[in-house]
Coordinates of C-alpha atoms and ligand atoms in Angstrom, one line a residue:
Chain A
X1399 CA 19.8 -12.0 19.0
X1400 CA 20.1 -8.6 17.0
X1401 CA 23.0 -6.4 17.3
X1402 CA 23.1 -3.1 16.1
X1403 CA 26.3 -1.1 15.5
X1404 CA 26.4 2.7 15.8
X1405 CA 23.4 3.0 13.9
X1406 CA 22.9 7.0 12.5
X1407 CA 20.0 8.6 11.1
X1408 CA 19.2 11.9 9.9
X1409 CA 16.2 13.7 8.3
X1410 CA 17.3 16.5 6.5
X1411 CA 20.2 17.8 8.4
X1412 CA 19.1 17.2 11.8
X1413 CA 19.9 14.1 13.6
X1414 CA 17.5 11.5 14.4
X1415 CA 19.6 8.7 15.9
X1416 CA 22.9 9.1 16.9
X1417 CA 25.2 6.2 17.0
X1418 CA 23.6 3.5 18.9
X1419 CA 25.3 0.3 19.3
X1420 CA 23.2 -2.4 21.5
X1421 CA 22.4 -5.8 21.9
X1422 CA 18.8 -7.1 21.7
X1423 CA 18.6 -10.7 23.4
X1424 CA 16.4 -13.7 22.7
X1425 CA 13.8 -14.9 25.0
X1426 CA 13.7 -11.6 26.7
X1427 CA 11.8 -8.4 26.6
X1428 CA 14.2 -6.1 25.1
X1429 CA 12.6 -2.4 25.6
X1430 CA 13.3 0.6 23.6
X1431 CA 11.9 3.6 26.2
X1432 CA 12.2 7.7 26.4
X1433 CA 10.5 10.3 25.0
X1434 CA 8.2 11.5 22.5
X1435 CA 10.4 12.3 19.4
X1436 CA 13.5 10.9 20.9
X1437 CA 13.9 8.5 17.8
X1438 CA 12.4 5.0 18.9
X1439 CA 10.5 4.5 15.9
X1440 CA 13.3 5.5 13.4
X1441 CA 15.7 3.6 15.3
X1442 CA 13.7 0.2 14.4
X1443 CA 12.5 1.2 11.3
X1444 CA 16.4 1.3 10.5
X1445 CA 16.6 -1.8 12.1
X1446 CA 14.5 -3.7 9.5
X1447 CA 15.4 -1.9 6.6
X1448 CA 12.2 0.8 6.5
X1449 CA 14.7 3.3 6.6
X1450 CA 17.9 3.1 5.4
X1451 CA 20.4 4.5 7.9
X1452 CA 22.8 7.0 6.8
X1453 CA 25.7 4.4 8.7
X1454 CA 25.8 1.5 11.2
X1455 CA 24.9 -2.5 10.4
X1456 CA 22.6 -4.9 12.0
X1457 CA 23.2 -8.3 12.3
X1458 CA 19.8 -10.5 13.1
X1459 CA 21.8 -13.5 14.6
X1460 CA 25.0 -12.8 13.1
X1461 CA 23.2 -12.4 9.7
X1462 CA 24.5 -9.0 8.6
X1463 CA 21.4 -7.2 7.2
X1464 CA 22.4 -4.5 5.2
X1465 CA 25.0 -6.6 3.4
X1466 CA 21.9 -9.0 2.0
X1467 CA 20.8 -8.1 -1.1
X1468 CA 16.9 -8.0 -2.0
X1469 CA 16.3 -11.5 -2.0
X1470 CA 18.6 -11.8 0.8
X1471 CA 16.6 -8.7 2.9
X1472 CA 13.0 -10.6 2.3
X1473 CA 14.3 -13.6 3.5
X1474 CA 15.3 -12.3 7.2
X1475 CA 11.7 -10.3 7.2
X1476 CA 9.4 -13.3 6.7
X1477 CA 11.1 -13.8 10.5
X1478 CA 10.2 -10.3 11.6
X1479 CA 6.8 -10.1 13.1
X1480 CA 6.6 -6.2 13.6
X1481 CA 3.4 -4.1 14.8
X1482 CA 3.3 -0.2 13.9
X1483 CA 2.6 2.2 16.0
X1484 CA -0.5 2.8 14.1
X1485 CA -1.5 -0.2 13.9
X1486 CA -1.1 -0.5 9.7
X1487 CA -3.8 -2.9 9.5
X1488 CA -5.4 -3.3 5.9
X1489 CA -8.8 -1.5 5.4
X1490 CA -10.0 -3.5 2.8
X1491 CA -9.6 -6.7 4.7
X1492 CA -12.1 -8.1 7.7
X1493 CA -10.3 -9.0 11.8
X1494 CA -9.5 -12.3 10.5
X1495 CA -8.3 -11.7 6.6
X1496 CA -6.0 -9.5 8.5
X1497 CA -4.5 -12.4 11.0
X1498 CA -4.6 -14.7 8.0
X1499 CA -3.4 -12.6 5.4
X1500 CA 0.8 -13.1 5.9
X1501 CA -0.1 -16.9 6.8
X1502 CA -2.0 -17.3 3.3
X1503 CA 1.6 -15.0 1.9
X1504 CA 4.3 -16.9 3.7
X1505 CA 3.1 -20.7 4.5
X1506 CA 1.1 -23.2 3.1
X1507 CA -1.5 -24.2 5.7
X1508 CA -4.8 -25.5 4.5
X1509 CA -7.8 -22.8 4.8
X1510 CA -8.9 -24.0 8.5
X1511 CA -5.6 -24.2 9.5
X1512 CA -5.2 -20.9 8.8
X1513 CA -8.1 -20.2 10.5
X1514 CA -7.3 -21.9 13.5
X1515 CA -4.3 -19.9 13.7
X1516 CA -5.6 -16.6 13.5
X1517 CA -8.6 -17.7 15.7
X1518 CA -6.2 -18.8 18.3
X1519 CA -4.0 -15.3 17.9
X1520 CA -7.1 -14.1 18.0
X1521 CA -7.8 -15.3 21.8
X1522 CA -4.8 -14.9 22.9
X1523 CA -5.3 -10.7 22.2
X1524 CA -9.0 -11.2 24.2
X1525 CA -10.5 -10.0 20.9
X1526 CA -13.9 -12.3 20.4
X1527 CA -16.7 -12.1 17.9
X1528 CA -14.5 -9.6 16.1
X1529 CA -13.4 -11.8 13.0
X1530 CA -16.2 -10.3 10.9
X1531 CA -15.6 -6.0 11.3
X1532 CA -13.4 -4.5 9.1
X1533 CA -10.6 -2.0 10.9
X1534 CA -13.0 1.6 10.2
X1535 CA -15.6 -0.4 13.0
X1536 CA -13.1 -1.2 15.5
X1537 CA -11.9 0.9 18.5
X1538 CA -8.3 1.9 18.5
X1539 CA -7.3 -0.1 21.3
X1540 CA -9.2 -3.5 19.5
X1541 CA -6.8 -2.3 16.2
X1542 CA -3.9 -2.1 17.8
X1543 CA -4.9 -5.8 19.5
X1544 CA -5.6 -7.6 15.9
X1545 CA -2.3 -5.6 14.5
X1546 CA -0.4 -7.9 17.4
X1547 CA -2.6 -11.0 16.6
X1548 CA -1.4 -10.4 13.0
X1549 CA 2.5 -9.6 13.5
X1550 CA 2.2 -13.0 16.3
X1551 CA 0.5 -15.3 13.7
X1552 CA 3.5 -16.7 11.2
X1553 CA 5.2 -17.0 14.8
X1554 CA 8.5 -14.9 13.7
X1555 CA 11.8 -15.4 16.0
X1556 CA 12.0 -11.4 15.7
X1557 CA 8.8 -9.5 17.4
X1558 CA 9.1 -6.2 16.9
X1559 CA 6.5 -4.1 18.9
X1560 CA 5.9 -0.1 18.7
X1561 CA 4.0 0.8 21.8
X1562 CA 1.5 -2.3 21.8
X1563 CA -0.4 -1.3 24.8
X1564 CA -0.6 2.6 24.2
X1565 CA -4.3 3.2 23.4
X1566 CA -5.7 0.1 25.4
X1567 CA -7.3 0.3 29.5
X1568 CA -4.6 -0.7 32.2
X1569 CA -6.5 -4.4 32.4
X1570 CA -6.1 -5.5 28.4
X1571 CA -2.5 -3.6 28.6
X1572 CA -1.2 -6.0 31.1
X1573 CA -2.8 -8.8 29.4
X1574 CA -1.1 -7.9 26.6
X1575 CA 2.4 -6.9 28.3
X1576 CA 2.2 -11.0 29.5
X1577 CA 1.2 -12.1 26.1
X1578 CA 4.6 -10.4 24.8
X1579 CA 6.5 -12.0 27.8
X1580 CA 4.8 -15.1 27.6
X1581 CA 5.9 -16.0 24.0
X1582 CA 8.8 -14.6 23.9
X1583 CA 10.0 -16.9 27.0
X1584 CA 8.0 -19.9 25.0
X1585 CA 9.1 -20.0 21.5
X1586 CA 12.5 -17.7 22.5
X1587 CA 12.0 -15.5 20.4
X1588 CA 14.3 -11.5 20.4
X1589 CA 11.5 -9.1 21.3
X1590 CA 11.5 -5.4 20.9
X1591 CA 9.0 -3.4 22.5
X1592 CA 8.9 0.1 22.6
X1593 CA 6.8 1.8 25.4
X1594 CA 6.3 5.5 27.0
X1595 CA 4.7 3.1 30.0
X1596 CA 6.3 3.0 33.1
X1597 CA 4.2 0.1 33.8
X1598 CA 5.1 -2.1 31.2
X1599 CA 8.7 -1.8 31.8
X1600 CA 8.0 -2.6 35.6
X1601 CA 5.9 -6.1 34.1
X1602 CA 7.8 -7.9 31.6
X1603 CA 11.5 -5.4 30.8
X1604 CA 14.3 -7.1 30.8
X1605 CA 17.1 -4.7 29.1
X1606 CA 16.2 -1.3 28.3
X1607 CA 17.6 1.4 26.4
X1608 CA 16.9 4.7 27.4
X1609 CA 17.1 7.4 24.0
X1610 CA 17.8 11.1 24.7
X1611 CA 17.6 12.9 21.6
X1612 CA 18.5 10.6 19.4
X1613 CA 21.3 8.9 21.7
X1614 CA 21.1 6.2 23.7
X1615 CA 21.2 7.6 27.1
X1616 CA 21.5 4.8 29.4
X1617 CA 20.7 1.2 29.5
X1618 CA 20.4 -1.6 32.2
X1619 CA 18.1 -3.7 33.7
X1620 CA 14.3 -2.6 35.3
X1621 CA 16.2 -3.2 38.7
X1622 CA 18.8 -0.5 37.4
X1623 CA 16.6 1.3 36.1
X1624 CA 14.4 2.4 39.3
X1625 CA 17.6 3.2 41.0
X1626 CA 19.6 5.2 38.8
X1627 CA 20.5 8.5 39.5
X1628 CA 21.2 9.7 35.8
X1629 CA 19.0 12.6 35.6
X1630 CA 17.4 12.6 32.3
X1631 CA 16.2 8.8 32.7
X1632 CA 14.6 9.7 36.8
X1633 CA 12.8 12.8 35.1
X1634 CA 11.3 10.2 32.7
X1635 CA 11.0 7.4 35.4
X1636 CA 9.0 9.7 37.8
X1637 CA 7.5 12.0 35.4
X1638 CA 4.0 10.8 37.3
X1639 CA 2.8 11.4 40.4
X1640 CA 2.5 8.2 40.8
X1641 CA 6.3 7.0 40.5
X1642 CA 6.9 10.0 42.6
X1643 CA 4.9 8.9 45.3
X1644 CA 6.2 5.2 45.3
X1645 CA 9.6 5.9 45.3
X1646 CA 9.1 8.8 48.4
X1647 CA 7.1 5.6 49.9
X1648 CA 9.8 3.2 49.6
X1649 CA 12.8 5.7 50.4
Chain B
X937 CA 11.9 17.7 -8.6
X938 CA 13.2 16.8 -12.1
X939 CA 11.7 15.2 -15.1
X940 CA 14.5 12.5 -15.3
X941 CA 14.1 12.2 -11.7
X942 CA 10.2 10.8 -11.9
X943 CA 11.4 8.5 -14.8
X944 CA 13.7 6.9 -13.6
X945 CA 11.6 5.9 -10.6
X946 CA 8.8 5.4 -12.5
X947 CA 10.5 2.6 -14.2
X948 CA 12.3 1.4 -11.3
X949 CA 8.7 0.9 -9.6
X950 CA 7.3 -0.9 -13.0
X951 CA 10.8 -3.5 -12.8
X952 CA 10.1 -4.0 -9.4
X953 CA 6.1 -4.8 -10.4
X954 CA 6.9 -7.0 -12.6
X955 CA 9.3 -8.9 -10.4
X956 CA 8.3 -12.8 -9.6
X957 CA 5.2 -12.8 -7.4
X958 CA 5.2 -14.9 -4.0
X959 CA 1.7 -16.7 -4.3
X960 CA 0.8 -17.3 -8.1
X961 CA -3.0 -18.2 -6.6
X962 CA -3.0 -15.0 -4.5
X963 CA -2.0 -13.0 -7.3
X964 CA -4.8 -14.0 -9.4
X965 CA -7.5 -13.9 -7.3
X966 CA -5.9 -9.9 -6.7
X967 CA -6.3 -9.7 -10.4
X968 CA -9.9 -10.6 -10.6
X969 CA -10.8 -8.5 -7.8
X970 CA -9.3 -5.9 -9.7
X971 CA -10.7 -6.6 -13.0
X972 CA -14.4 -6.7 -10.7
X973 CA -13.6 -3.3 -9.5
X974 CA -12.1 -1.1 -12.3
X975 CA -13.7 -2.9 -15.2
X976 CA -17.3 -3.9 -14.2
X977 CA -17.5 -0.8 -12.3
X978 CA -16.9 0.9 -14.8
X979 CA -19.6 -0.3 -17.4
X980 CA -22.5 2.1 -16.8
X981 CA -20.4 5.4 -16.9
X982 CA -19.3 4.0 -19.9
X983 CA -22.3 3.3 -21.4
X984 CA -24.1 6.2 -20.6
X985 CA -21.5 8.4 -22.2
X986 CA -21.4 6.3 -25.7
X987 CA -24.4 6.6 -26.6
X988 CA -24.9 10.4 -25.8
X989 CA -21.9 11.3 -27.4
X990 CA -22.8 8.8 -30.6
X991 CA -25.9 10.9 -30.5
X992 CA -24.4 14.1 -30.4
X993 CA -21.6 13.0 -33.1
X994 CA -24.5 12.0 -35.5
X995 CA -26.4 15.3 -35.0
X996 CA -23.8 17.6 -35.4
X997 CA -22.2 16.0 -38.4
X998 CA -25.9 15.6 -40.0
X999 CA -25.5 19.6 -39.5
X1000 CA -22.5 20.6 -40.3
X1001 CA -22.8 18.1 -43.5
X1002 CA -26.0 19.8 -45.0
X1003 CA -24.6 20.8 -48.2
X1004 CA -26.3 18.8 -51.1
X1005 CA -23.3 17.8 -52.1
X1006 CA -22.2 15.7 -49.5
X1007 CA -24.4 12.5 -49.4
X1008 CA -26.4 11.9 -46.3
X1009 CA -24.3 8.7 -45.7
X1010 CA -21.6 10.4 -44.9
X1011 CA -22.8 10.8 -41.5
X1012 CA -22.6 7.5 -40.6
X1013 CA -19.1 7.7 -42.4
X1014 CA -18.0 10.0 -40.1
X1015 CA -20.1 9.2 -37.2
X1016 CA -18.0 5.2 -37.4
X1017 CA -14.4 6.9 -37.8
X1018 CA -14.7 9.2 -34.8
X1019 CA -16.0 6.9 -32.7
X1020 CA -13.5 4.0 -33.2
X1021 CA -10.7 5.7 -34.0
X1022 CA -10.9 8.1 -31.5
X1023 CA -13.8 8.5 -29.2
X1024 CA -14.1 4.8 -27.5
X1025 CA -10.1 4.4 -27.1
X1026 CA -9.1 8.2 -26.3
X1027 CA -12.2 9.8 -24.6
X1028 CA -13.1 6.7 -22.7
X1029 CA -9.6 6.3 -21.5
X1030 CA -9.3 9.6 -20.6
X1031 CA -13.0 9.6 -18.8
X1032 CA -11.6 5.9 -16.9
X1033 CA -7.9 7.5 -16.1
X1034 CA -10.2 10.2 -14.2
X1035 CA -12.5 7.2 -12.4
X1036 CA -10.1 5.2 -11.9
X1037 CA -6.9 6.8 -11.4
X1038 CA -7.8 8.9 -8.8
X1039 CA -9.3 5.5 -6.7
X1040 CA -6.1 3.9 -7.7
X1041 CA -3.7 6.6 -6.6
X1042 CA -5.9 7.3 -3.4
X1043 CA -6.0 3.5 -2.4
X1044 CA -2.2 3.4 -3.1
X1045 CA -1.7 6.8 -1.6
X1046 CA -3.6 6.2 1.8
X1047 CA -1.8 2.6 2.2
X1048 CA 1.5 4.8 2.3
X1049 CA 0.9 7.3 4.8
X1050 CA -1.1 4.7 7.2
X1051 CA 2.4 2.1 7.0
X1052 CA 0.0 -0.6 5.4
X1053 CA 2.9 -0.2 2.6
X1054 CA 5.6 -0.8 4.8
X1055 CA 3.5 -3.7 6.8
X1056 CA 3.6 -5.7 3.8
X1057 CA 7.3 -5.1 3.2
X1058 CA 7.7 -6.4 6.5
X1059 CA 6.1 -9.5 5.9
X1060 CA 8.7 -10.2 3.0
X1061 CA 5.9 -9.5 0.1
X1062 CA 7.0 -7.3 -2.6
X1063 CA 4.4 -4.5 -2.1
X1064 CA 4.6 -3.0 -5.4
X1065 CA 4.0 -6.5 -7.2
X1066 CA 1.3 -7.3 -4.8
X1067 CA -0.7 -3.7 -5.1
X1068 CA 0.4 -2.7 -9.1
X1069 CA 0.7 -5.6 -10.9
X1070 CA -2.8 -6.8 -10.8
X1071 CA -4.5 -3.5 -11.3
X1072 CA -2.4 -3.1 -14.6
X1073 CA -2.9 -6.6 -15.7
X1074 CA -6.8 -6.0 -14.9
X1075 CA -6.8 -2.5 -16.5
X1076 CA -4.8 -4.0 -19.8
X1077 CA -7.3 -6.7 -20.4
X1078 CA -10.2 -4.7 -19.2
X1079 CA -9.6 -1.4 -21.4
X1080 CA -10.1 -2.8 -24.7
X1081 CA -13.3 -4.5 -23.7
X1082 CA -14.7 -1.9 -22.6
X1083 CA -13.6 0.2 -25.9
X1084 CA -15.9 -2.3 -28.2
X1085 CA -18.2 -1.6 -25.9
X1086 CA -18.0 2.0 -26.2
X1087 CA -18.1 1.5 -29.8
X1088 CA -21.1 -0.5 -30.0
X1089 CA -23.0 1.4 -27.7
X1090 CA -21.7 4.5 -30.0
X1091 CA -23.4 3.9 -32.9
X1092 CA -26.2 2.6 -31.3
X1093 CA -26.8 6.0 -30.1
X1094 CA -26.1 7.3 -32.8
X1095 CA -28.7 5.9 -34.8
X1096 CA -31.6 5.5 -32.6
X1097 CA -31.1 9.5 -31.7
X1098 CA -30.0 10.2 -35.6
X1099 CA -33.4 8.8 -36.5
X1100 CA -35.1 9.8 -33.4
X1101 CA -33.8 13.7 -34.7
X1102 CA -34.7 12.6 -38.4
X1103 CA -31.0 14.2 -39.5
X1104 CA -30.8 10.5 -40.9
X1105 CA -33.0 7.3 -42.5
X1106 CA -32.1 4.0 -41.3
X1107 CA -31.0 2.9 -44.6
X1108 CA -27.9 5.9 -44.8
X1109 CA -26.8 5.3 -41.5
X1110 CA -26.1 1.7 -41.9
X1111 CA -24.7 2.1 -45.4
X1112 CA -22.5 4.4 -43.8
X1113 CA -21.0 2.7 -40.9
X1114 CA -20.5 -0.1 -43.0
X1115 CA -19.2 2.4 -46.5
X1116 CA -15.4 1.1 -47.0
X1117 CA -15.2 -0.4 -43.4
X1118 CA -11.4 -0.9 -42.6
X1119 CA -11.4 -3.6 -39.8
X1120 CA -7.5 -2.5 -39.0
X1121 CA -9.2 0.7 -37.4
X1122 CA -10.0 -1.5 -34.6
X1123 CA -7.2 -3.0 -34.2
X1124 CA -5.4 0.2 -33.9
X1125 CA -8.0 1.4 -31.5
X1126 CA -7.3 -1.8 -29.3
X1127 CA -3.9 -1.3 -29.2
X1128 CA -3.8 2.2 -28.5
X1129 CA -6.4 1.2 -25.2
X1130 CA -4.2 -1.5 -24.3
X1131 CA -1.1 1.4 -23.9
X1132 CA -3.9 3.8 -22.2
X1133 CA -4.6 1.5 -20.0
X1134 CA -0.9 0.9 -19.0
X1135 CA -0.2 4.3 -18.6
X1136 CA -3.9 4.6 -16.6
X1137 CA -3.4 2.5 -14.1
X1138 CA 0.5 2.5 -13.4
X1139 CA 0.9 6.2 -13.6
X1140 CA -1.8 7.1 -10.0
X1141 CA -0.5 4.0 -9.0
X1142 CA 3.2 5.7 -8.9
X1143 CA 2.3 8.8 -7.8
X1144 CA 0.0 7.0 -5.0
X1145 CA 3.0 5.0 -3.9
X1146 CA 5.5 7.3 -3.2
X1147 CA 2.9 9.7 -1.1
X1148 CA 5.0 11.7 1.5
X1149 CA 2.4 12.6 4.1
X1150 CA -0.8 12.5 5.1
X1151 CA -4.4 13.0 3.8
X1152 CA -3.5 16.4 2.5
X1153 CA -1.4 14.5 0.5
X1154 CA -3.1 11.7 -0.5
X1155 CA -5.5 14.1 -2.4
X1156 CA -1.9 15.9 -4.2
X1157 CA -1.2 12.3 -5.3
X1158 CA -4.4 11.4 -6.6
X1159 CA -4.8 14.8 -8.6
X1160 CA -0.9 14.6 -9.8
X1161 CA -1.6 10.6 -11.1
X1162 CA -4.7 12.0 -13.1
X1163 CA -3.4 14.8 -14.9
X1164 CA -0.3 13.4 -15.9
X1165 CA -2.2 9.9 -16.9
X1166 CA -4.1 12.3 -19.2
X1167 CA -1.3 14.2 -20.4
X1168 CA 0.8 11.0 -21.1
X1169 CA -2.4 9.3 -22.6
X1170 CA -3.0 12.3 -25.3
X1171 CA 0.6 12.3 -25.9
X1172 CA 0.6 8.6 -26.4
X1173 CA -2.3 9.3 -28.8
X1174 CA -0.3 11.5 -30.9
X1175 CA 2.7 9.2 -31.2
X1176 CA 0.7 5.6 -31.9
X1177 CA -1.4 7.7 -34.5
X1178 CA 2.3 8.6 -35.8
X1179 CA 3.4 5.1 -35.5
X1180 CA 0.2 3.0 -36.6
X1181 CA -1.7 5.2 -38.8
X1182 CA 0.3 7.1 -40.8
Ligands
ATP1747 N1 10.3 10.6 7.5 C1 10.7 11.6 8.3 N2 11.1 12.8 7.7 C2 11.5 13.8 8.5 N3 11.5 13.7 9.9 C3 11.2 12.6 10.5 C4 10.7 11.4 9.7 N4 10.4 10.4 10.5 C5 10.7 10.9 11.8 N5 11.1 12.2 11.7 C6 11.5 13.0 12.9 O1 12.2 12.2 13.7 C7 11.9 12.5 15.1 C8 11.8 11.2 15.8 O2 10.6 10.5 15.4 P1 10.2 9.1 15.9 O3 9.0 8.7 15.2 O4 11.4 8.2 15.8 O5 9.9 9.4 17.4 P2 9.5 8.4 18.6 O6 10.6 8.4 19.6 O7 9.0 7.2 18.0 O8 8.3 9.2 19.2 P3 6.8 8.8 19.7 O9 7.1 8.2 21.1 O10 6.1 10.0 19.8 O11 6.3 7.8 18.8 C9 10.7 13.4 15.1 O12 11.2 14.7 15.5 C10 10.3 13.4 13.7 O13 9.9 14.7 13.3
MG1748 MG1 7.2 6.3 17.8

């Protein structure tokens, strides 16, 4: 479980996030949602200590983060499996130094265990026969795949996931929406997934935060979420034609 | 931005560098990459500029030397001071701090702005250990190698092009590199290319890892880390020459 407490950010001046409090569960999909440049990222990058925020704690089961001090910090992150929005994978490094690069850092498997790991994260992103390319010759969506593989592989009990399906076809994005479900429900583990998709938080939310501007807006369930009547979350809800015209269906 | 500002952070970067590393084995297998990449590749550049500046040393001082008073030795003389007191340690560390600052800061740099920085952070690895450490270590041991190098290549130019010219016989030259030889004049020139390549490689490497930005300024990084590696270098030449020479 992660609880955050009135976490604030601002960027010269202006305000990024505005005191948000709220509770990230384990074993379910906890998903961070709303708009382009509503503060999602900064919010968990405060959350793990890649921003500092200007006030506001988090506690990663009751461990108070920003209390730790640097030995303390590095400590809870070899827990955090996180994957950027941009993927961050390392350019110098092949698919599978990638994978096995924080498993050769944090553990101390043998060579083909290793291996096996990363092979087997590997799968579980549908990415075959890619272990040899190095990051410039994938595709964006195959980066953003091996940037899961590699924030899955030292199985952390804290996922942290910055739009993992934008990029990728509706087929591979709901194999990897399931992927996030699926091991967060098997190893209960406190997910985070941040998402513009409507989709997504249809397949696998559980509790979602809506952020307006920096504040969180609204939060509930996906149940709550399709029936609420707060106007800023229905303009994001059925910003597509598509909502629109399932929600007219079903009214 | 102040002076005290970048010092302060500088050194606060450099403590955190030299913090305890996670994975001894890791570490050293970063280090001989390293060492592979800034001091192998750096061989031919400089080799080929050695033995044209020996050449050129040894020709102009056969010129500028051609009173009859002045023994034709002396060329040699002066042709061996130059180019291990200065030339292989200050000129080749200021022609590497180009190469291999800029590649250093850039690297650095573009890890930054693409989060590969912050991935590592995330993992629980202390990046600037990981990334800094072993290119300083690599440039450190690397530097003064390639300084004899530089110096033996030096005066071979020198006298295959002196002779080649006929400013000097075979017999003068080598009378002259060898005329009062003080071995301590390499030492110093070690040491000082030890310091260079401190300054070298943690100096892009600072300025590459606290890149704000995006490619744009990637490239302000690299060119920052260069100029003020060279400025720090020739103003660590003036104080070691203080310090060791005088
Ligand atoms: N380091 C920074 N310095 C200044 N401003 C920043 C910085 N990081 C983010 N911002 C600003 O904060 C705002 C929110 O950015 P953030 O990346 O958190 O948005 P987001 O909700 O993740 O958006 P998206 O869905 O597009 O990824 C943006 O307006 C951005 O300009
Ligand atoms: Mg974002």
């Amino acid at each position: 479980m992660i609880q955050i407490n009135n976490i604030s950010k601002s960027f010269k001046g202006r305000n990024i996030v505005s005191d948000i409090s709220f509770t990230f569960e384990t074993g379910k999909t906890n998903m961070i949602i709303g708009e382009s440049g509503s503060g999602k990222t900064t919010l968990i990058r405060c959350m793990v200590g890649l921003n500092d925020p200007d006030s506001g704690d988090v506690l990663f089961d009751g461990r108070a983060f920003y209390e730790l001090d640097f030995m303390g910090k590095k400590e809870i992150r070899k827990d955090i499996g996180m994957l950027f929005q941009g993927g961050a994978l390392f350019d110098s490094q092949t698919v599978e130094q990638n994978v096995v690069f924080p498993l050769s850092m944090l553990t101390n498997l043998s060579e083909s265990e290793k291996r096996d790991r990363a092979n087997f994260c590997l799968k579980r992103v549908n990415l075959n026969n890619a272990n040899k390319l190095y990051p410039s010759e994938l595709s964006g969506g195959m980066k953003k795949r091996v940037a899961i593989a590699r924030a899955i592989a030292v199985q952390p009990k804290y996922l942290f996931c910055d739009e993992p399906n934008s990029g990728l076809d509706p087929k591979t994005a709901i194999v990897i929406d399931n992927l996030i479900k699926e091991i967060t429900e098997e190893y209960m583990i406190t997910t985070i997934v941040i998402t513009h998709d409507m989709n997504s938080v249809i397949e696998i939310g559980e509790k979602i935060m809506f952020i307006y501007k920096g504040e969180k807006w609204w939060e509930g369930s996906k149940e709550e979420i399709l029936q609420t009547e707060n106007k800023e979350v229905c303009d994001f809800v059925y910003a597509t034609k598509f909502m629109k015209t399932l929600k007219s269906k079903f009214q | 931005m102040n002076i005290f500002f970048h010092f302060g952070r500088y050194f606060l970067l450099m403590k955190r560098a030299f913090g305890k590393p996670e994975k001894i084995s890791i570490y050293r297998d970063r280090v001989f990459e390293e060492m592979y990449i800034l001091g192998v590749g750096s061989l031919g550049i400089v080799a080929i500029i050695s033995v044209f500046i020996g050449a050129v040393i040894t020709i102009q001082s056969a010129f500028s030397f051609s009173n009859p008073l002045v023994p034709i030795y002396a060329v040699g003389v002066a042709m061996r001071d130059s180019m291990i007191l200065e030339f292989a340690p200050t000129i080749v560390s200021l022609i590497l701090a180009g190469k291999i600052g800029s590649s250093i800061a850039s690297e650095i740099g573009t890890m930054r702005v693409s989060e590969q920085i912050d991935a590592l952070e995330i993992m629980g690895i202390n990046s600037a250990g990981f990334l800094i450490l072993p290119k300083i270590i690599a440039a450190v041991f690397f530097n003064p190698i390639l300084t004899i190098f530089s110096m033996f290549l030096g005066i071979l130019g020198g006298y295959i092009f002196g002779l080649m010219a006929g400013v000097v016989t075979d017999y003068e030259y080598i009378y002259g590199i060898t005329y009062q030889f003080i071995p301590y004049d390499v030492t110093y020139a070690l040491i000082k290319s030890a310091v260079f390549a401190f300054i070298m490689a943690s100096v892009p490497a600072y300025h590459g890892y606290y890149t704000r930005g995006g490619a744009l300024e990637v490239g302000q990084s690299s060119t920052k880390g260069v100029v003020y590696s060279f400025i720090l270098i020739l103003a660590f030449d003036l104080i070691l020459t203080q310090l060791l020479l005088v």
